[in-house]
mmCIF file of C-alpha atoms in Angstrom:
data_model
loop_
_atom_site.group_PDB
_atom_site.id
_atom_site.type_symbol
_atom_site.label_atom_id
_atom_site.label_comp_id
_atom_site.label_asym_id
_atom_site.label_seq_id
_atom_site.Cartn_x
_atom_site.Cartn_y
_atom_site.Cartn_z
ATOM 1 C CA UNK M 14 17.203 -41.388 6.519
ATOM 2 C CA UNK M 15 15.135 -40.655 9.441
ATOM 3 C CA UNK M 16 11.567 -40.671 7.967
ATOM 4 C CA UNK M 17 9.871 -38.784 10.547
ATOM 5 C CA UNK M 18 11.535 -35.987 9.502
ATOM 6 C CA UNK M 19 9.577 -35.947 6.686
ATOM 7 C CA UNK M 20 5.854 -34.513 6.450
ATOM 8 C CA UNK M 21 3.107 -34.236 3.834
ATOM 9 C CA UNK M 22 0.575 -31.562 4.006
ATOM 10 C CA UNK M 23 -2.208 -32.801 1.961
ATOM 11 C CA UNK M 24 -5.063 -29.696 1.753
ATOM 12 C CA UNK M 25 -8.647 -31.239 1.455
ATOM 13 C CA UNK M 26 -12.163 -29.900 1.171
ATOM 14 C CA UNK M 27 -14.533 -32.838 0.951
ATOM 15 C CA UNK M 28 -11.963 -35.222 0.035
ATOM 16 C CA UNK M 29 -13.189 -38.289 2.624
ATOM 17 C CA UNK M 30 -13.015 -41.306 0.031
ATOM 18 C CA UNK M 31 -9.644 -40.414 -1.414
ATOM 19 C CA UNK M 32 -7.743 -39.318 1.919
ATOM 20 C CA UNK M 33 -8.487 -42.695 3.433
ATOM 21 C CA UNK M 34 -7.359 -44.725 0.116
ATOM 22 C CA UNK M 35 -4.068 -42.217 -0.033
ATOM 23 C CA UNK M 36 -2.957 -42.252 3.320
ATOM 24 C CA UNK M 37 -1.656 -46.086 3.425
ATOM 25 C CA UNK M 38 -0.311 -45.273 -0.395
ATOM 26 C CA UNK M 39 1.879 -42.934 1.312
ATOM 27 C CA UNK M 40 2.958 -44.586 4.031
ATOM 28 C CA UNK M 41 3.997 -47.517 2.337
ATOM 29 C CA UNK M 42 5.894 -45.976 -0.197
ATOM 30 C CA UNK M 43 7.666 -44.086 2.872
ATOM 31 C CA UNK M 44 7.374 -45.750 6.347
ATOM 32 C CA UNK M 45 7.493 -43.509 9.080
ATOM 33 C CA UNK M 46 7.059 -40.337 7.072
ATOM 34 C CA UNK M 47 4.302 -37.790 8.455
ATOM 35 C CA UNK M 48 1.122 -36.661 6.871
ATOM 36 C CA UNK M 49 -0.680 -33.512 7.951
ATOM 37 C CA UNK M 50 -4.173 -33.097 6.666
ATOM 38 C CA UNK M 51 -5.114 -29.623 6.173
ATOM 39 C CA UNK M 52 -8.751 -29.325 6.229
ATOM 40 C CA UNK M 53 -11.178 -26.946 5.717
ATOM 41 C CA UNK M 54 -14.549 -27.672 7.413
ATOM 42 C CA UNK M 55 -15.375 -30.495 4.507
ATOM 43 C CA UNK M 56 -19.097 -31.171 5.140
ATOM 44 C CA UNK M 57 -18.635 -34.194 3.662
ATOM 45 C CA UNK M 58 -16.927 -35.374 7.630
ATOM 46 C CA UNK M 59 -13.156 -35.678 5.856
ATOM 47 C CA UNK M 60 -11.560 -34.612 8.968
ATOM 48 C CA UNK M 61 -13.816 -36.945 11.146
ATOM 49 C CA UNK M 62 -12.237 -40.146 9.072
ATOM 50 C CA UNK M 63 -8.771 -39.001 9.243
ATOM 51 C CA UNK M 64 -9.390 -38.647 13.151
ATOM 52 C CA UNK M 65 -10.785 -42.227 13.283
ATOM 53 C CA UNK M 66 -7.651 -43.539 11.030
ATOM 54 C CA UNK M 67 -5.400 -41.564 13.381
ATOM 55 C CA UNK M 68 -7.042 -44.125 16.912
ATOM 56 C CA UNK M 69 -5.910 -46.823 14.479
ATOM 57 C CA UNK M 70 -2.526 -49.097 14.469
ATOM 58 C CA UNK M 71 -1.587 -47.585 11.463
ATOM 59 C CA UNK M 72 -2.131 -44.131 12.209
ATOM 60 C CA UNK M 73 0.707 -42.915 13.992
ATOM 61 C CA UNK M 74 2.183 -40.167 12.492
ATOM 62 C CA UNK M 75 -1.038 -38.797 11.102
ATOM 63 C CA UNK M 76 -2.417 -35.613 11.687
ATOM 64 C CA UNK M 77 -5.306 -33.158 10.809
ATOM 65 C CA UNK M 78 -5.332 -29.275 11.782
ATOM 66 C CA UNK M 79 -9.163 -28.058 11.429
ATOM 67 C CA UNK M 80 -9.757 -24.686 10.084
ATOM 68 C CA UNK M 81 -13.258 -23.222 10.333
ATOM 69 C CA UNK M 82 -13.594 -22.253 6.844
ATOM 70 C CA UNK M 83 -12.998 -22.756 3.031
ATOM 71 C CA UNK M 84 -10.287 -20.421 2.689
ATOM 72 C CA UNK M 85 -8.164 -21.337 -0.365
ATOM 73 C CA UNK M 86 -5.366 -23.959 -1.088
ATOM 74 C CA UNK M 87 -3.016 -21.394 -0.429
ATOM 75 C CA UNK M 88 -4.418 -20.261 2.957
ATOM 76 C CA UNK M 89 -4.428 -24.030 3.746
ATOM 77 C CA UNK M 90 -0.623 -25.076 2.494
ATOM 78 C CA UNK M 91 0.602 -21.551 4.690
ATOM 79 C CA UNK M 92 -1.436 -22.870 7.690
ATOM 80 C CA UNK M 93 0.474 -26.395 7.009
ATOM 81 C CA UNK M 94 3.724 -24.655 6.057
ATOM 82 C CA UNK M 95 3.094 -22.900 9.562
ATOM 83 C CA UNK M 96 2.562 -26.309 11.666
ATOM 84 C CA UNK M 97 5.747 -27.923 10.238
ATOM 85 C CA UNK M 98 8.190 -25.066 11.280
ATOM 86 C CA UNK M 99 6.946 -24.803 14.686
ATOM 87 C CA UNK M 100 7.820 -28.670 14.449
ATOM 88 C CA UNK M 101 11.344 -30.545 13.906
ATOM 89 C CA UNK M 102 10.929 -31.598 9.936
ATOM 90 C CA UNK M 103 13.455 -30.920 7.206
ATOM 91 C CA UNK M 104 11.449 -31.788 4.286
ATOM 92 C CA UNK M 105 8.367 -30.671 3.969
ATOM 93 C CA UNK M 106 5.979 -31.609 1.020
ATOM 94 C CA UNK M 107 2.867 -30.507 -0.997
ATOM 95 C CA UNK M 108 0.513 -33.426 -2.110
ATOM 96 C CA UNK M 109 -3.124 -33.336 -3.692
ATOM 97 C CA UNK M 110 -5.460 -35.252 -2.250
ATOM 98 C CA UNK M 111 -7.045 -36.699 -5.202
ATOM 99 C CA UNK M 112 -4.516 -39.311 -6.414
ATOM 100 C CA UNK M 113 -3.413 -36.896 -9.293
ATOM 101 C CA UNK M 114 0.176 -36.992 -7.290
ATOM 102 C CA UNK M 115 0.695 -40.434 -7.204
ATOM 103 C CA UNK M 116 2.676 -41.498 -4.066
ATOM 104 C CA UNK M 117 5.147 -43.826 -5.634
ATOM 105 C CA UNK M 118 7.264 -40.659 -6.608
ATOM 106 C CA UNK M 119 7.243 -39.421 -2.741
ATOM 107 C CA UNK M 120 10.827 -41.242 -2.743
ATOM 108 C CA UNK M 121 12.340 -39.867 -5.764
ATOM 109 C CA UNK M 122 11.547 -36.189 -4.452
ATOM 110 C CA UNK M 123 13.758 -37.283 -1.166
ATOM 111 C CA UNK M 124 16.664 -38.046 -3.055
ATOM 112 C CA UNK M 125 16.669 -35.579 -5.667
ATOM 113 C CA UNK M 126 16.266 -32.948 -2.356
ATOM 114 C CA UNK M 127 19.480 -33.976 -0.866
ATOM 115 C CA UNK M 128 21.075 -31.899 -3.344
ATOM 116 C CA UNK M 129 18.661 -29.274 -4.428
ATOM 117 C CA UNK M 130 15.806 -26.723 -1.931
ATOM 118 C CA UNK M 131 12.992 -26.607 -3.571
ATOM 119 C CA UNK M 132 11.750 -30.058 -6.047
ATOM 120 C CA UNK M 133 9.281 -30.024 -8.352
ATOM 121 C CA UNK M 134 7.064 -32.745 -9.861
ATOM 122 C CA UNK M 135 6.877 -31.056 -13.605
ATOM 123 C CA UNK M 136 3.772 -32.332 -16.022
ATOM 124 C CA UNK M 137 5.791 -30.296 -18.335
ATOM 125 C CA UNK M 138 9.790 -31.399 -18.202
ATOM 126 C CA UNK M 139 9.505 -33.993 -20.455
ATOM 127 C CA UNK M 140 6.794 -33.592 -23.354
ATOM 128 C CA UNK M 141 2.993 -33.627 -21.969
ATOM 129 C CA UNK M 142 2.233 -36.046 -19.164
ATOM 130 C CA UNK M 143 -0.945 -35.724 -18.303
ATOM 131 C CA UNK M 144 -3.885 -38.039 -18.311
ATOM 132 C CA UNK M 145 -7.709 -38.023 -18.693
ATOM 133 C CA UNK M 146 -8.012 -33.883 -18.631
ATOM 134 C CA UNK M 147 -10.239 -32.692 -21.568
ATOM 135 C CA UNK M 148 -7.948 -30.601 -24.255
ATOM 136 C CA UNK M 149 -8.969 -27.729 -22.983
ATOM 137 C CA UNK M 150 -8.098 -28.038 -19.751
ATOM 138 C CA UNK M 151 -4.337 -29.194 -20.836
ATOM 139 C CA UNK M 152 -3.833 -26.133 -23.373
ATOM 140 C CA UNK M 153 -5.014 -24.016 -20.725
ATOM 141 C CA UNK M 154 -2.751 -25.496 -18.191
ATOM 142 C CA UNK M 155 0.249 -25.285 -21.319
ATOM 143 C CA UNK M 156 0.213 -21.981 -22.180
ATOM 144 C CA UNK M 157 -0.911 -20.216 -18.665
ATOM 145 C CA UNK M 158 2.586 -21.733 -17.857
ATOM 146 C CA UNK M 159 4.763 -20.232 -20.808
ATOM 147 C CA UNK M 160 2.788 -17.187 -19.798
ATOM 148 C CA UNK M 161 3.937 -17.548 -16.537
ATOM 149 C CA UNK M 162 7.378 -18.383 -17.494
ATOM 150 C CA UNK M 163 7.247 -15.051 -19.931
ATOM 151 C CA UNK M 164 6.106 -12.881 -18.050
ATOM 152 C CA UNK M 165 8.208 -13.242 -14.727
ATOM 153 C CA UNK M 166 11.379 -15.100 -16.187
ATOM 154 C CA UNK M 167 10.980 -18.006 -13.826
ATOM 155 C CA UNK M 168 13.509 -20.991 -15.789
ATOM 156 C CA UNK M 169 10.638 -23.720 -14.413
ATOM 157 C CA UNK M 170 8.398 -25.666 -16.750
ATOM 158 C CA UNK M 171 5.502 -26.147 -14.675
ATOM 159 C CA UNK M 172 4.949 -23.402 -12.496
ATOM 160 C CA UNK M 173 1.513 -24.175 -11.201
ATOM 161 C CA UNK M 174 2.449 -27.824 -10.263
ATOM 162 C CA UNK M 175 1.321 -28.428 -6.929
ATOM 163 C CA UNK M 176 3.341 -31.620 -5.748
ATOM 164 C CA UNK M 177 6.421 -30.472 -4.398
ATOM 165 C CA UNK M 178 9.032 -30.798 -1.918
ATOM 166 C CA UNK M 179 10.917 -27.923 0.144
ATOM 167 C CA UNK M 180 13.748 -27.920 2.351
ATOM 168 C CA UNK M 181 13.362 -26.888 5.763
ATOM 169 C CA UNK M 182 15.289 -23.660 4.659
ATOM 170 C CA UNK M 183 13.229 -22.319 1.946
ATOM 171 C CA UNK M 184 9.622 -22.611 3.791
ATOM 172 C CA UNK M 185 11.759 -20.431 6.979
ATOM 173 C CA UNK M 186 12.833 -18.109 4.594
ATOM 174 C CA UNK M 187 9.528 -17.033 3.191
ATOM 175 C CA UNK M 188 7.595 -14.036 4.316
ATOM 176 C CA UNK M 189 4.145 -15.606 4.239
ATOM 177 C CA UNK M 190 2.211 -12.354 5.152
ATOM 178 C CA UNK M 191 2.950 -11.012 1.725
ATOM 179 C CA UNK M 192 2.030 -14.038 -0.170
ATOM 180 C CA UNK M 193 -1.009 -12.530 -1.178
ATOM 181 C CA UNK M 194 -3.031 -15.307 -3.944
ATOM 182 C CA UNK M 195 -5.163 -17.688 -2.394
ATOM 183 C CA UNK M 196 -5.898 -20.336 -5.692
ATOM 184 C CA UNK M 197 -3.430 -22.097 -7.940
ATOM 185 C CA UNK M 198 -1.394 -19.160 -8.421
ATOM 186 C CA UNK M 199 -0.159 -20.064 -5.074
ATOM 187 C CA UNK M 200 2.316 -22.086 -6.350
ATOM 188 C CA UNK M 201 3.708 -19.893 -9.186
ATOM 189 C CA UNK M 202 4.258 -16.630 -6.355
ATOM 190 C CA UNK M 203 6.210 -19.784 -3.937
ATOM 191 C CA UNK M 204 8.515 -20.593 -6.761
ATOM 192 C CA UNK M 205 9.018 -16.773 -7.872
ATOM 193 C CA UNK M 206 10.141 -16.196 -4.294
ATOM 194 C CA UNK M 207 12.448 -19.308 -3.583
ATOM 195 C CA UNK M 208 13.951 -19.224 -6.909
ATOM 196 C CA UNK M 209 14.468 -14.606 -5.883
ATOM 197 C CA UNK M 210 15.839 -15.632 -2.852
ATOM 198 C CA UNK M 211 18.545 -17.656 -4.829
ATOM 199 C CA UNK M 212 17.772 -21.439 -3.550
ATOM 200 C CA UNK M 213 18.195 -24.781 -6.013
ATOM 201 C CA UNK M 214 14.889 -25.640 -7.584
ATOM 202 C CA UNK M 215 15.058 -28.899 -9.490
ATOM 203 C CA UNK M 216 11.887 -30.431 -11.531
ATOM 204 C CA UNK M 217 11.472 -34.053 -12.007
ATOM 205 C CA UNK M 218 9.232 -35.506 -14.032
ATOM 206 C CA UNK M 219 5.762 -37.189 -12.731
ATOM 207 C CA UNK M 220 2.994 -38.488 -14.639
ATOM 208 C CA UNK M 221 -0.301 -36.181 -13.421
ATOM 209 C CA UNK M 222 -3.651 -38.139 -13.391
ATOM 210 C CA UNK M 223 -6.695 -36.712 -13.317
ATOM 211 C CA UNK M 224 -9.024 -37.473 -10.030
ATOM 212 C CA UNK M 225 -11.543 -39.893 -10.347
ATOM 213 C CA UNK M 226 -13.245 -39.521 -7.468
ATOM 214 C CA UNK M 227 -14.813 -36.095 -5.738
ATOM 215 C CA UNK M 228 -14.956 -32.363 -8.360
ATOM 216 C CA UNK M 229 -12.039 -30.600 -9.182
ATOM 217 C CA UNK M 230 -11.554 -27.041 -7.633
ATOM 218 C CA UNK M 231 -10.965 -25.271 -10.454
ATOM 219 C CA UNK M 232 -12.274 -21.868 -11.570
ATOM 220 C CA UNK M 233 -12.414 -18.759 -14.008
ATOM 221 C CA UNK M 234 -11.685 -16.770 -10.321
ATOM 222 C CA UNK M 235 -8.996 -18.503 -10.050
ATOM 223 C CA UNK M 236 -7.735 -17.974 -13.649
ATOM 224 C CA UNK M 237 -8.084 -14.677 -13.119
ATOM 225 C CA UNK M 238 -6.261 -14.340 -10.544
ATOM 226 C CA UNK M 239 -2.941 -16.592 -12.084
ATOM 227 C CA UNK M 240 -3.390 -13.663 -14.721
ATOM 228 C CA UNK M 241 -2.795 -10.588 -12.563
ATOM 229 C CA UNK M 242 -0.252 -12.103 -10.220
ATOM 230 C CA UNK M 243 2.556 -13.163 -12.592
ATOM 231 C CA UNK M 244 2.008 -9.519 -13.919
ATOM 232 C CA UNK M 245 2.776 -8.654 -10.422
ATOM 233 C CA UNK M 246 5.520 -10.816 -10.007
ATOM 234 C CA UNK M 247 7.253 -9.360 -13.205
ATOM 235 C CA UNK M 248 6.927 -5.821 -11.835
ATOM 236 C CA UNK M 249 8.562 -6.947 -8.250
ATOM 237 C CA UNK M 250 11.268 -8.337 -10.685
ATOM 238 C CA UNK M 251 11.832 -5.421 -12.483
ATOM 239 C CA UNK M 252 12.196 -3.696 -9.268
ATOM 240 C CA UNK M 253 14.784 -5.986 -7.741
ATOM 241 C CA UNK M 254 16.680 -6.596 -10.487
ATOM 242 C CA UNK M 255 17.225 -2.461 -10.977
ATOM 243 C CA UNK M 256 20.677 -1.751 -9.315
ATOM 244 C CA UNK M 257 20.448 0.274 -6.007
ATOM 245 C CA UNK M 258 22.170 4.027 -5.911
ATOM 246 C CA UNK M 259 25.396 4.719 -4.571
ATOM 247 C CA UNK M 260 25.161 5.346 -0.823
#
């Protein structure tokens, strides 16, 4: 397979240690593939040491697309998602910065994706596997996704997972103007849509580490708004699902 085909979009705000350390992970767990870093004014100069690792040997392929401000991961993956259309790659991935998605599955995603549109790493596929979160952070993360899974009938485990891998297709056939959520509810409103429009979603298990370096992005906002958009989604499924009337 033509690696250069490939392309990570890796969203970061203040993520300068751990983009530098995750970078060469990447690459040498797929040679050639592309990394785009997404990021978001990080005062902490994260775009300024991709830029410098991009002058270097081993940064061909790299990238970084500035935006001016903090936004939300989901702003930032559509601004990504954006970049790689207007560009030749047929697989297009979601990584954390953080080390929580550790690279050495990057190769498992590419071949489970030559037979399926849309592949998720799942925390939740087989059992629990996550590491160093306190409990309440895992039972929150458990049960927001049976809600999830509840409420809007998606048949996926871990809804909010954010390391994932799309065919070229899916990404093109997404409306991103009405992807309204901004947070971690991002990712459940990309699989309601993909699995709506009828593609192959497949989860494979990954182990999910929590980041030792930098502060997590996590908040009650963005709890919140998880809550009200898979009530959303299950109304816009109710409403598609109802047949239409006789012409």
């Amino acid at each position: 397979m033509d690696n250069s085909k490939i392309l990570i979009v890796v969203p970061t705000y203040n993520e300068r240690e751990n983009i530098t350390l995750l970078i060469p992970e990447i690459r040498k767990v797929l040679p050639g593939a592309h990394v785009l870093v997404v990021d978001d004014s990080s005062p902490d100069g994260t775009s300024a040491a991709v830029k410098e690792l991009m002058e270097s040997p081993e940064g061909a392929g790299v990238f970084v697309l500035d935006r001016e401000a903090k936004q939300g991961l989901g702003k930032a993956y559509i601004a990504g998602f954006t970049w790689a259309l207007e560009r030749d790659y047929e697989y297009i991935f979601e990584m954390d910065a953080d080390f929580s998605h550790s690279p050495e599955y990057l190769p498992k995603f590419i071949e489970a994706a030559q037979e399926n549109d849309l592949v998720i790493g799942s925390r939740y596929i087989c059992g629990v596997n996550v590491v160093n979160w306190p409990m309440s952070r895992l039972l929150l993360s458990y049960f927001a996704n049976k809600f999830a899974r509840f409420v809007t009938g998606l048949r996926i485990r871990d809804c909010t997972g954010g390391y994932k891998c799309f065919r070229r297709a899916v990404l093109e056939s997404l409306n991103f103007d009405v992807i309204a959520s901004s947070g971690y509810s991002f990712q459940i409103e990309l699989n309601f849509f993909a699995w709506k429009k009828g593609f192959k979603i497949k989860e494979i298990p990954i182990i999910f580490t929590d980041r030792q370096r930098g502060v997590s992005k996590m908040s009650t906002k963005i709890i919140r708004e998880a809550v009200l958009l898979v009530w959303k989604l299950r109304i816009k499924s109710i409403r598609s699902d109802k047949p239409k009337a006789a012409e």
